[in-house]
Amino acid sequence: MGTFNWPLRISSMDGERSREIDATVDTGAAYTTLPTSLLLEIGVEPRGKRRFLLADGRRIEMDYGEARASVNGEDVTTLVVFGEDEGPALLGAYTLEGLALAVDPVEQRLVPTHLIMY
């Protein structure tokens, strides 16, 4: 699947500060990853560290926190990773599932989906 960008509003947990950005939709990324400076600017603080496996095989630890994510008028509390300031904004699978959104790779868009519950 090719990647595409989609508008994302990311907010502090109290909703007082937010930013609208274009994020690359990346279902291969577990969590939404945003530049550290952006997250700190809107008041998102690190809550801990998680281990990640990168596409090039490296294993790293990165800070994570909680924020509100809004896409297409829906919003959800989600985990976010504090990425490099020069790095891309990635909209990851955890946030997409929380918003009940699926990727339409042909039309390069996000669409509402049914969640699976067994």
XYZ file of C-alpha atoms in Angstrom:
118
model
C 0.000 0.000 0.000
C 1.255 3.463 -0.839
C 1.137 6.154 1.777
C -0.965 9.294 1.750
C -1.546 12.256 4.010
C -4.709 13.037 5.978
C -5.692 15.981 8.198
C -5.283 15.266 11.916
C -6.085 17.525 14.854
C -4.035 16.660 17.909
C -5.001 18.172 21.256
C -3.935 18.190 24.872
C -6.038 15.964 27.093
C -7.908 18.993 28.483
C -8.610 20.190 24.927
C -7.235 23.666 25.609
C -4.397 23.495 23.083
C -4.393 21.816 19.698
C -2.797 21.802 16.273
C -4.105 20.750 12.872
C -1.486 18.917 10.812
C -1.237 16.715 7.755
C -0.113 13.283 8.915
C 1.085 10.382 6.814
C -1.284 7.440 7.264
C 0.917 4.532 8.320
C -0.849 1.314 9.336
C 2.576 -0.265 9.810
C 3.214 2.088 12.732
C 1.662 0.932 15.997
C 1.195 4.432 17.433
C 0.765 7.915 16.068
C 4.188 9.568 16.088
C 4.567 13.336 16.165
C 7.472 15.756 16.547
C 8.424 16.176 20.197
C 8.329 19.984 19.953
C 4.729 19.899 18.663
C 3.567 17.613 21.473
C 5.262 19.707 24.151
C 3.858 22.906 22.590
C 0.288 21.689 23.071
C 0.952 20.391 26.574
C 1.404 16.654 26.024
C 3.932 15.296 28.498
C 5.818 11.982 28.323
C 4.283 9.274 30.546
C 6.875 6.609 29.964
C 8.937 4.761 27.388
C 8.088 1.966 24.966
C 10.324 -0.260 22.876
C 9.970 -0.194 19.096
C 11.352 -2.131 16.146
C 12.184 0.112 13.182
C 11.860 -0.848 9.528
C 15.653 -1.037 9.226
C 15.804 -3.618 12.047
C 17.031 -1.300 14.798
C 15.437 -1.531 18.239
C 14.907 1.737 20.115
C 13.082 3.184 23.101
C 10.920 6.274 22.705
C 8.807 8.394 25.019
C 5.031 8.141 24.745
C 2.129 10.144 26.130
C -1.628 10.613 25.816
C -3.458 13.091 23.615
C -6.794 13.588 21.877
C -6.835 12.869 18.143
C -9.567 14.107 15.799
C -10.144 12.902 12.249
C -13.231 13.537 10.114
C -15.112 15.046 13.071
C -14.548 12.047 15.378
C -12.155 12.170 18.303
C -10.529 9.711 20.680
C -7.969 9.562 23.451
C -4.878 7.900 22.033
C -1.260 7.097 22.754
C 1.281 9.198 20.884
C 5.026 8.747 20.491
C 7.466 11.633 20.835
C 9.328 11.570 17.530
C 12.216 13.554 16.107
C 11.441 17.216 15.452
C 12.532 16.833 11.815
C 10.637 13.558 11.418
C 7.276 13.035 9.763
C 3.933 13.054 11.541
C 2.590 9.487 11.327
C -1.032 8.513 11.939
C -0.704 4.987 13.333
C -2.895 1.905 13.660
C -3.784 2.375 17.363
C -5.341 5.776 16.681
C -7.072 4.594 13.497
C -8.655 1.659 15.325
C -9.749 3.933 18.159
C -11.492 6.141 15.608
C -13.018 3.089 13.835
C -11.359 4.089 10.567
C -9.995 1.864 7.826
C -7.682 2.685 4.951
C -9.052 2.684 1.405
C -5.747 2.247 -0.472
C -7.272 2.640 -3.933
C -8.911 5.999 -3.234
C -6.247 6.938 -0.664
C -8.684 7.938 2.019
C -9.880 6.964 5.487
C -13.354 5.436 5.762
C -15.552 4.417 8.699
C -15.451 0.702 9.418
C -17.090 -1.894 11.595
C -14.970 -2.996 14.500
C -14.546 -6.711 15.137
C -15.800 -8.018 18.458
C -15.786 -11.733 19.227
